[in-house]
XYZ file of C-alpha atoms in Angstrom:
647
model
C 85.112 17.764 137.829
C 83.192 18.970 134.822
C 79.409 18.580 134.970
C 77.322 17.810 131.914
C 73.628 17.135 131.333
C 71.484 16.203 128.348
C 67.888 17.501 128.396
C 64.934 16.931 126.086
C 62.096 19.453 125.780
C 59.559 20.821 123.321
C 62.079 23.410 122.099
C 65.802 24.088 122.292
C 65.165 27.145 124.472
C 63.146 25.183 127.045
C 65.696 22.394 127.122
C 68.514 24.924 127.716
C 66.488 26.619 130.465
C 65.891 23.285 132.271
C 69.552 22.264 132.004
C 70.807 25.558 133.484
C 68.313 25.217 136.324
C 69.546 21.721 137.163
C 73.235 22.647 136.972
C 72.598 25.980 138.718
C 74.834 27.737 136.163
C 74.473 30.708 133.829
C 74.725 30.692 130.051
C 78.240 32.189 130.301
C 79.476 29.268 132.368
C 78.437 26.453 130.021
C 78.970 25.096 126.561
C 75.789 24.268 124.656
C 75.558 21.552 122.034
C 72.300 21.030 120.156
C 72.040 17.278 119.590
C 68.605 17.434 117.976
C 66.250 20.287 117.226
C 62.470 19.923 117.822
C 60.527 18.510 114.854
C 57.630 16.264 113.821
C 57.668 12.772 112.353
C 56.620 11.947 108.846
C 53.130 13.097 108.011
C 53.083 15.105 111.283
C 51.705 12.255 113.318
C 54.343 12.271 116.070
C 56.200 15.160 117.732
C 60.020 14.781 118.174
C 61.477 16.556 121.257
C 64.564 18.765 121.061
C 67.716 17.398 122.757
C 70.457 19.693 124.148
C 73.697 18.759 125.923
C 74.940 21.444 128.344
C 78.490 21.109 129.734
C 80.156 23.245 132.386
C 83.143 25.180 130.913
C 86.375 25.173 132.961
C 89.315 27.625 132.452
C 91.774 24.824 131.767
C 90.571 21.983 129.607
C 93.572 19.716 129.600
C 91.661 16.585 130.372
C 91.169 14.459 127.297
C 87.727 13.342 128.413
C 86.543 16.945 128.734
C 87.833 17.792 125.263
C 85.819 14.951 123.824
C 82.650 16.395 125.332
C 83.044 19.784 123.499
C 82.199 20.807 119.922
C 84.867 21.739 117.331
C 86.879 24.643 118.778
C 90.225 26.442 118.427
C 92.480 28.391 120.714
C 95.879 30.099 120.943
C 97.979 28.556 123.690
C 101.633 29.362 124.343
C 101.775 31.195 121.026
C 100.506 28.198 119.047
C 97.210 27.455 117.317
C 95.315 24.410 118.705
C 92.243 23.028 116.948
C 89.756 20.298 118.074
C 87.263 18.876 115.675
C 83.949 17.166 116.512
C 81.533 15.508 114.128
C 79.204 17.788 112.201
C 80.957 20.894 113.612
C 83.857 23.060 112.362
C 85.576 26.057 114.025
C 85.919 29.463 112.384
C 89.081 31.576 112.491
C 89.518 35.330 111.883
C 93.121 36.404 111.197
C 94.234 39.879 112.375
C 96.740 42.335 110.944
C 100.253 41.227 111.779
C 99.362 37.525 111.624
C 100.395 35.140 108.879
C 97.735 32.401 108.478
C 98.381 29.763 105.848
C 95.917 26.981 105.138
C 97.190 24.317 102.780
C 99.960 26.711 101.764
C 97.579 29.568 100.846
C 97.692 32.872 102.714
C 94.309 33.576 104.329
C 93.249 37.121 105.204
C 89.518 36.784 105.824
C 87.103 34.764 107.985
C 87.678 31.077 107.200
C 86.252 27.684 108.302
C 88.856 25.171 109.405
C 88.522 21.559 108.208
C 90.094 18.471 109.756
C 92.021 17.876 106.547
C 93.610 21.326 106.516
C 97.310 21.927 107.006
C 97.371 25.077 109.168
C 100.288 27.407 109.877
C 99.583 30.400 112.115
C 102.335 32.702 113.330
C 102.914 36.324 114.267
C 104.854 38.423 111.750
C 108.068 40.143 112.808
C 108.484 43.161 110.525
C 111.370 45.465 109.648
C 110.376 48.797 108.017
C 113.429 50.628 106.622
C 114.086 54.316 107.252
C 113.182 56.651 104.366
C 114.173 60.169 103.331
C 113.004 62.739 100.780
C 115.159 65.653 99.561
C 113.548 68.954 98.561
C 115.150 72.174 97.288
C 114.074 75.733 97.912
C 113.032 77.773 94.886
C 116.416 79.525 94.685
C 118.241 76.156 94.746
C 120.310 77.347 97.680
C 119.210 74.845 100.356
C 118.582 71.071 100.217
C 116.368 69.786 103.033
C 116.090 66.057 103.814
C 112.921 64.903 105.563
C 113.856 61.681 107.381
C 111.268 59.112 108.521
C 112.952 56.551 110.842
C 112.448 52.815 110.329
C 110.751 50.375 112.745
C 111.484 46.854 113.996
C 108.080 45.387 114.973
C 108.039 42.244 117.107
C 104.603 40.577 117.383
C 103.307 37.696 119.523
C 99.993 35.775 119.388
C 97.677 36.440 122.328
C 96.572 33.286 124.209
C 92.797 32.614 124.203
C 90.304 30.089 125.557
C 88.690 27.445 123.374
C 86.353 29.183 120.977
C 84.162 28.113 118.105
C 84.926 31.447 116.416
C 88.527 32.364 117.121
C 89.504 36.015 116.596
C 93.304 35.990 116.519
C 94.964 38.970 118.217
C 98.611 39.961 118.526
C 100.728 42.172 120.758
C 103.297 44.474 119.184
C 106.624 45.777 120.413
C 108.025 48.603 118.247
C 111.638 49.692 118.227
C 112.641 52.763 116.122
C 115.616 52.170 113.859
C 117.722 54.197 111.402
C 119.859 52.217 109.033
C 120.551 55.132 106.687
C 124.172 55.917 105.905
C 125.916 59.086 104.819
C 126.560 57.375 101.500
C 122.789 57.101 100.888
C 122.402 60.870 101.119
C 125.536 61.686 99.158
C 124.554 59.363 96.299
C 121.058 60.845 96.135
C 122.458 64.391 96.036
C 124.917 63.471 93.303
C 122.121 61.875 91.302
C 120.212 65.171 91.573
C 123.270 66.943 90.205
C 124.224 68.558 93.525
C 127.920 68.559 94.247
C 128.414 71.967 95.855
C 127.826 72.845 99.487
C 127.237 69.394 101.033
C 126.763 69.639 104.812
C 128.286 66.523 106.328
C 127.204 67.578 109.827
C 123.587 67.755 108.696
C 123.882 64.437 106.860
C 125.379 62.777 109.962
C 122.513 64.039 112.107
C 120.040 62.698 109.551
C 121.571 59.189 109.851
C 121.216 59.216 113.647
C 117.722 60.588 114.201
C 115.025 58.284 115.616
C 112.186 60.795 115.125
C 110.731 62.269 111.953
C 112.647 65.485 111.329
C 114.036 67.822 108.659
C 117.753 68.405 108.178
C 119.679 70.818 105.970
C 122.094 68.523 104.136
C 123.416 70.959 101.528
C 123.676 74.716 101.393
C 124.842 76.931 98.533
C 127.199 79.835 99.034
C 124.946 82.876 99.504
C 125.835 86.099 97.793
C 126.952 88.997 99.919
C 124.997 92.060 98.845
C 126.844 95.147 97.787
C 126.776 98.094 100.140
C 125.816 101.341 98.456
C 127.724 104.485 99.161
C 126.126 106.350 102.045
C 126.412 109.637 103.836
C 126.246 109.120 107.587
C 124.924 112.078 109.530
C 125.775 112.390 113.241
C 122.783 112.074 115.555
C 123.439 115.518 116.984
C 122.895 117.051 113.544
C 119.579 115.386 112.850
C 116.286 117.127 113.338
C 115.027 117.087 116.890
C 112.665 114.286 117.828
C 109.466 114.695 119.863
C 108.532 112.550 122.861
C 105.808 109.974 122.220
C 103.462 111.548 124.790
C 103.716 115.033 123.282
C 100.987 116.071 120.871
C 102.345 116.949 117.442
C 100.746 118.869 114.583
C 102.237 117.251 111.480
C 101.595 120.438 109.555
C 104.116 122.386 111.610
C 107.582 122.813 110.144
C 110.282 120.746 111.870
C 113.126 122.692 113.503
C 116.295 122.950 111.454
C 119.569 121.952 113.165
C 122.584 124.230 113.278
C 126.320 123.538 113.357
C 129.371 125.412 114.587
C 132.549 126.026 112.615
C 134.713 122.901 112.714
C 131.797 120.603 113.579
C 131.383 117.305 111.720
C 128.455 117.458 109.305
C 128.586 114.042 107.656
C 130.851 111.086 106.901
C 131.095 109.619 103.420
C 131.127 105.805 103.478
C 132.401 104.436 100.146
C 130.533 101.659 98.353
C 131.574 98.045 98.932
C 131.114 95.503 96.184
C 129.460 92.279 97.309
C 130.582 88.743 96.650
C 129.103 86.404 94.072
C 127.055 83.434 95.333
C 126.954 79.825 94.109
C 123.816 77.660 94.209
C 123.678 73.913 94.847
C 124.209 73.125 91.166
C 127.363 75.229 90.999
C 125.707 78.067 89.075
C 127.029 81.529 89.817
C 124.689 84.105 91.314
C 125.827 87.551 90.162
C 125.766 90.328 92.702
C 124.399 93.759 91.870
C 127.090 96.432 91.723
C 126.910 98.999 94.526
C 125.401 102.393 93.848
C 127.734 105.351 93.993
C 126.791 109.001 94.119
C 128.561 112.186 93.194
C 129.503 114.067 96.358
C 129.764 117.792 95.811
C 130.996 119.730 98.861
C 130.110 123.402 98.918
C 132.386 126.343 99.591
C 131.436 126.499 103.280
C 132.676 122.993 104.159
C 136.015 121.171 104.320
C 136.582 117.506 103.395
C 139.200 115.409 105.171
C 139.477 111.610 104.999
C 135.853 111.174 103.903
C 134.627 113.473 106.677
C 132.916 116.762 105.961
C 133.324 119.621 108.449
C 131.662 123.022 108.610
C 133.841 126.057 107.921
C 131.357 128.492 109.433
C 128.455 128.603 111.840
C 125.144 127.985 110.131
C 122.631 125.419 109.052
C 123.904 122.241 107.368
C 122.441 121.624 103.938
C 122.409 118.122 102.436
C 120.583 118.099 99.126
C 120.068 114.908 97.153
C 119.114 114.800 93.519
C 119.525 111.430 91.805
C 123.225 110.567 91.968
C 124.214 114.067 93.034
C 124.571 114.897 96.742
C 125.464 118.438 97.722
C 126.750 119.240 101.189
C 127.213 122.790 102.402
C 126.530 125.108 105.299
C 124.091 127.928 104.872
C 125.090 131.002 106.862
C 122.200 132.862 108.423
C 121.527 136.535 107.792
C 119.485 138.089 110.592
C 117.643 141.346 109.812
C 116.031 142.468 113.044
C 113.589 145.070 111.624
C 111.352 145.542 108.584
C 112.595 145.203 105.028
C 111.833 148.563 103.412
C 113.381 151.211 101.176
C 115.746 152.240 103.930
C 117.553 148.890 104.099
C 116.928 147.816 100.487
C 116.360 144.381 98.985
C 117.990 141.304 100.481
C 119.932 138.737 98.437
C 121.767 136.157 100.519
C 123.507 132.831 99.760
C 122.197 131.161 102.886
C 119.294 131.441 105.333
C 117.498 134.718 106.034
C 115.669 135.615 109.250
C 113.614 138.816 109.253
C 112.323 140.100 112.573
C 109.676 142.417 111.073
C 107.625 142.706 107.863
C 108.540 142.994 104.196
C 107.123 146.199 102.745
C 105.731 147.107 99.345
C 107.953 146.623 96.267
C 110.724 144.963 98.322
C 112.479 141.768 97.297
C 113.974 139.012 99.473
C 115.866 136.056 97.996
C 117.842 133.344 99.762
C 119.655 130.183 98.722
C 118.351 128.467 101.864
C 115.422 129.087 104.214
C 113.545 132.356 104.717
C 111.682 133.074 107.943
C 109.629 136.282 108.262
C 108.217 137.016 111.702
C 105.445 139.390 110.541
C 103.718 140.153 107.203
C 104.518 140.549 103.503
C 102.737 143.292 101.581
C 103.105 143.713 97.797
C 106.536 142.099 98.031
C 108.451 139.351 96.206
C 109.905 136.515 98.257
C 111.995 133.738 96.728
C 113.440 130.931 98.843
C 115.220 127.775 97.819
C 114.337 125.447 100.709
C 111.444 127.020 102.571
C 109.597 130.261 103.235
C 107.892 130.603 106.607
C 105.727 133.717 107.122
C 104.462 133.920 110.680
C 101.949 136.598 109.715
C 99.981 137.125 106.494
C 100.758 137.567 102.805
C 99.040 140.467 101.007
C 99.234 140.977 97.222
C 102.683 139.345 97.071
C 104.486 136.718 95.042
C 106.127 134.014 97.148
C 107.970 131.129 95.551
C 109.929 128.194 96.984
C 112.205 125.970 94.909
C 111.440 127.695 91.627
C 114.918 126.679 90.454
C 113.682 123.075 90.186
C 111.202 124.177 87.544
C 113.950 126.047 85.708
C 116.207 122.975 85.820
C 113.363 120.813 84.481
C 113.091 123.154 81.471
C 116.858 123.147 80.956
C 116.930 119.329 81.115
C 114.331 119.079 78.347
C 116.354 121.440 76.140
C 119.569 119.588 76.968
C 118.138 116.234 75.856
C 117.457 117.694 72.424
C 120.868 119.414 72.352
C 122.633 116.111 73.122
C 120.964 114.434 70.140
C 122.149 117.262 67.887
C 125.691 117.068 69.292
C 125.989 113.358 68.549
C 124.650 113.867 65.018
C 127.129 116.703 64.416
C 130.035 114.576 65.653
C 128.979 111.737 63.341
C 128.576 114.086 60.353
C 132.025 115.633 60.935
C 133.554 112.155 61.045
C 131.971 111.294 57.692
C 133.100 114.594 56.111
C 136.753 114.172 57.061
C 136.745 110.475 56.203
C 135.671 111.345 52.664
C 138.525 113.877 52.568
C 140.856 111.146 53.823
C 141.709 113.204 56.888
C 141.685 112.317 60.565
C 139.172 114.455 62.419
C 141.494 114.682 65.430
C 144.213 116.329 63.288
C 142.020 118.930 61.578
C 143.030 122.539 62.479
C 140.515 124.377 64.717
C 139.621 127.039 62.123
C 138.767 124.377 59.506
C 136.724 122.372 62.015
C 134.838 125.487 63.062
C 134.090 126.283 59.432
C 132.805 122.724 58.964
C 130.581 123.055 62.046
C 129.069 126.340 60.862
C 128.523 124.829 57.417
C 126.571 121.957 59.005
C 124.557 124.403 61.105
C 123.670 126.499 58.076
C 122.746 123.648 55.734
C 121.503 120.808 57.955
C 121.051 121.752 61.608
C 119.607 125.247 61.468
C 117.310 124.712 64.505
C 120.256 123.692 66.639
C 121.778 127.170 66.816
C 118.454 128.684 67.950
C 118.145 125.971 70.613
C 121.686 126.632 71.868
C 121.070 130.394 72.086
C 117.816 129.775 73.985
C 119.593 127.475 76.438
C 122.410 130.002 76.996
C 119.902 132.820 77.599
C 117.857 130.830 80.166
C 121.024 129.922 82.085
C 122.139 133.558 82.009
C 118.749 134.832 83.237
C 118.787 132.410 86.177
C 122.501 132.384 86.945
C 121.781 132.926 90.655
C 119.461 129.908 90.808
C 121.439 127.227 88.987
C 124.619 125.391 89.882
C 127.975 126.300 88.384
C 128.030 123.227 86.082
C 125.138 124.735 84.121
C 127.054 127.998 83.775
C 130.203 126.155 82.643
C 128.260 124.107 80.077
C 126.562 127.248 78.772
C 129.964 128.928 78.321
C 131.297 125.900 76.410
C 128.322 125.959 74.054
C 128.860 129.671 73.439
C 132.572 129.320 72.653
C 132.131 126.403 70.257
C 128.946 127.293 68.404
C 128.154 131.014 68.890
C 131.355 133.043 69.270
C 132.855 133.396 65.760
C 136.246 134.590 67.035
C 137.168 131.861 69.482
C 138.708 128.835 67.817
C 140.755 127.228 70.592
C 137.776 125.064 71.622
C 137.054 123.963 68.031
C 138.578 120.471 68.107
C 137.005 117.034 67.850
C 138.412 116.188 71.272
C 136.708 119.255 72.773
C 133.453 118.295 71.051
C 133.608 114.787 72.487
C 134.352 116.123 75.963
C 131.393 118.458 75.592
C 129.164 115.509 74.644
C 130.371 113.546 77.682
C 129.829 116.520 79.981
C 126.303 117.001 78.593
C 125.537 113.319 79.004
C 126.763 113.322 82.618
C 124.751 116.412 83.504
C 121.626 114.804 82.087
C 122.311 111.629 84.052
C 122.544 113.639 87.268
C 119.590 115.961 86.754
C 117.152 113.820 84.762
C 116.134 111.674 87.726
C 112.865 112.519 89.400
C 113.184 114.672 92.507
C 110.794 114.477 95.453
C 111.233 117.923 96.995
C 110.772 118.602 100.701
C 110.338 122.349 100.293
C 107.681 124.178 102.287
C 105.790 127.461 101.967
C 103.886 128.323 105.122
C 101.812 131.324 106.208
C 98.871 132.183 108.455
C 96.776 133.923 105.759
C 97.044 135.019 102.124
C 95.101 137.567 100.079
C 95.379 138.354 96.330
C 98.762 136.615 96.150
C 100.671 134.136 94.010
C 102.127 131.234 95.982
C 104.318 128.518 94.468
C 106.252 125.639 96.024
C 107.985 122.684 94.449
C 107.098 120.808 97.679
C 104.182 121.592 100.033
C 102.100 124.645 100.924
C 100.464 125.078 104.343
C 98.131 127.889 105.428
C 97.965 127.627 109.185
C 94.812 129.379 110.377
C 92.876 132.068 108.490
C 92.677 130.697 104.952
C 93.190 132.324 101.553
C 91.189 134.767 99.395
C 91.545 135.184 95.605
C 94.980 133.551 95.430
C 96.746 131.470 92.823
C 98.344 128.617 94.754
C 100.479 125.878 93.157
C 102.423 123.057 94.842
C 104.046 120.006 93.302
C 103.127 117.912 96.360
C 100.399 118.656 98.928
C 98.371 121.724 99.904
C 96.729 122.094 103.326
C 94.586 125.143 104.106
C 93.137 125.740 107.562
C 90.235 128.109 107.257
C 88.418 129.227 104.126
C 89.473 129.252 100.475
C 87.394 131.782 98.553
C 88.031 132.619 94.923
C 91.131 131.944 92.852
C 92.612 128.522 92.131
C 94.476 125.877 94.091
C 96.566 123.354 92.124
C 98.536 120.466 93.678
C 100.436 117.518 92.323
C 99.063 115.196 94.997
C 96.613 115.782 97.858
C 94.588 118.852 98.822
C 92.929 119.379 102.197
C 90.948 122.439 103.291
C 88.208 123.386 105.739
C 85.877 125.438 103.539
C 85.682 126.475 99.860
C 83.597 128.894 97.836
C 80.982 131.167 99.400
C 77.232 131.550 99.798
C 77.385 134.105 96.963
C 78.764 131.458 94.574
C 82.295 132.838 94.154
C 84.135 130.642 91.636
C 86.862 128.656 93.371
C 88.834 126.016 91.473
C 90.500 123.133 93.304
C 92.651 120.883 91.097
C 95.083 117.997 91.582
C 96.964 115.902 89.068
C 96.568 112.579 90.809
C 95.494 112.542 94.425
C 92.636 113.052 96.871
C 90.720 116.275 97.544
C 89.241 116.691 101.043
C 86.922 119.617 101.811
C 85.116 120.060 105.108
C 82.372 122.268 103.576
C 81.988 123.085 99.880
C 79.761 126.032 98.885
C 78.191 126.555 95.422
C 80.755 127.820 92.918
C 83.387 125.314 94.052
C 84.859 123.392 91.114
C 87.081 120.408 91.755
C 89.180 118.635 89.146
C 91.275 115.464 89.424
C 93.217 114.724 86.263
C 90.805 115.491 83.422
C 87.598 114.911 85.416
C 85.701 117.889 86.816
C 82.767 118.460 89.142
C 80.995 121.653 90.214
C 78.987 121.997 93.427
C 75.604 123.744 93.227
C 74.525 123.043 96.810
C 76.311 123.145 100.139
C 78.061 119.807 100.632
C 79.704 118.606 103.837
C 82.745 116.335 104.292
C 83.787 115.960 100.655
C 86.394 113.301 99.840
C 86.951 113.091 96.063
C 89.225 110.681 94.232
C 89.538 108.654 91.028
C 88.632 104.986 91.558
C 90.203 101.965 89.885
C 87.743 102.300 86.977
C 88.850 105.860 86.244
C 85.643 107.432 87.596
C 85.522 110.489 89.849
C 83.865 109.314 93.083
C 82.907 110.970 96.373
C 82.868 109.464 99.844
């Protein structure tokens, strides 16, 4: 049975305290109603006591009499809103998210006082959120990716509460993931984007079934298949020997050169394969680059059979690449066990040369491949094509490696000018015979040759001098240039120089000559990065040239002129003379305490000097610097602002 007591006291607080003491209850176990606050009568003559009714609160208040004893309250019971109103008191309700509260037909979303006259509807909201997707394309328009966010079916229920003057409505939620997307939804969206090619129905089907947020590839273009360039596959056994990882390696040392036996496979030519065109998602074609082909030129010491190249003789395989031209041959090796002197004479060999002794004064050694000299060179001339390795020292000698590249560079420059003249001459001849109402192809050779010489005399006088210069350079270096240069030189001579030969004087021959010149320029005009090497232990009063690298292994150089198109490395001192490289220069010590002038120059690279004495001049590009004091650990370069700086 519910207990209730009404108490009067000087204040509401004292009345509440007395009532709790009588009922032996706490404030949490009772409902407090203030019937009358403390006050005074009119004019303050009589004091009015406060009156408070305190009623015990039970968990279940089903009894009608108990309800009448409470103030205006509200509760949620069995998922329904119940409200009880008392005089001079109104309950307050706070709707939560997921609850629809309508009072007199108006949706209420904030704290609201309920009135007895209100029509109240309070119910939990059951919500269906549809699945969504977004389609994005990669920048090449080759892949369409759909990001799918599944839908949700949210079932909510009102949480039962006790009677409360301020009712905070709460709900429980039950969420079920859904996916009501169809394949048609994706297909229609893709079509609206203009995508008809490459739809992936498997990916689309997976996107309609997923119940987690995920990305799916729903369309994919046809990728292009890249072309495969022509290649020359070299057997592993023919490649340069490799060094174990744990073995210490001096990168300055020359790598060993492999050798082959007669009949051994040197390389296999793999023809180019043209790729296949691709198609993006919008049906646009993606052109494929054509494969690169090269001109394979087997030498006289190899045989070709079904794209395989075999050695005819024992020797060192030579594979030389220059632009589109690839030469494959075998260099035989000439072994001279003793010194090169007047007794044995000079050595010229179309292959590699190995000399077991020294090269004496006034002697000459030339090879189309590698030269290796086990001792010294004194007042001699050495000319190698690939490399020159001198185990000893070089005294007052001239040693060159790859000088033919420099010759070819000069010939290429002349040939560019010659080609322009040839095209102008062909055009002028066409105009001459058109005016004469004759076909140039039917003009007799002697008349055509007369017309050519007339043009050379009256309009293209410099051309004949240029042709003669070209022919003379080719003749002077016939041992160093390929046969196509010799053949072209002969054709120029027959058509423009020799007055007696007329069989080549036809327009067809002129056009073939123009095509041959154009092809030769195409092959030889491309930049070459040579791998040639000139190496020695020491050099004195000598001229050293390499179209690749130069390495002095131990004792340095004195008063030498040293030029390399790539890098120069000098272990030991460099005193006097000049050192010129196309890229980097590295040396231990330059100049001398006496101030001997020593010039170190590079076109575009870094100069490293361990110790630079006064008299050392360095130059990078057009910028120079001279040292007047001893300077350690010099690293010179041109910075991004074009200033010569030192680290």
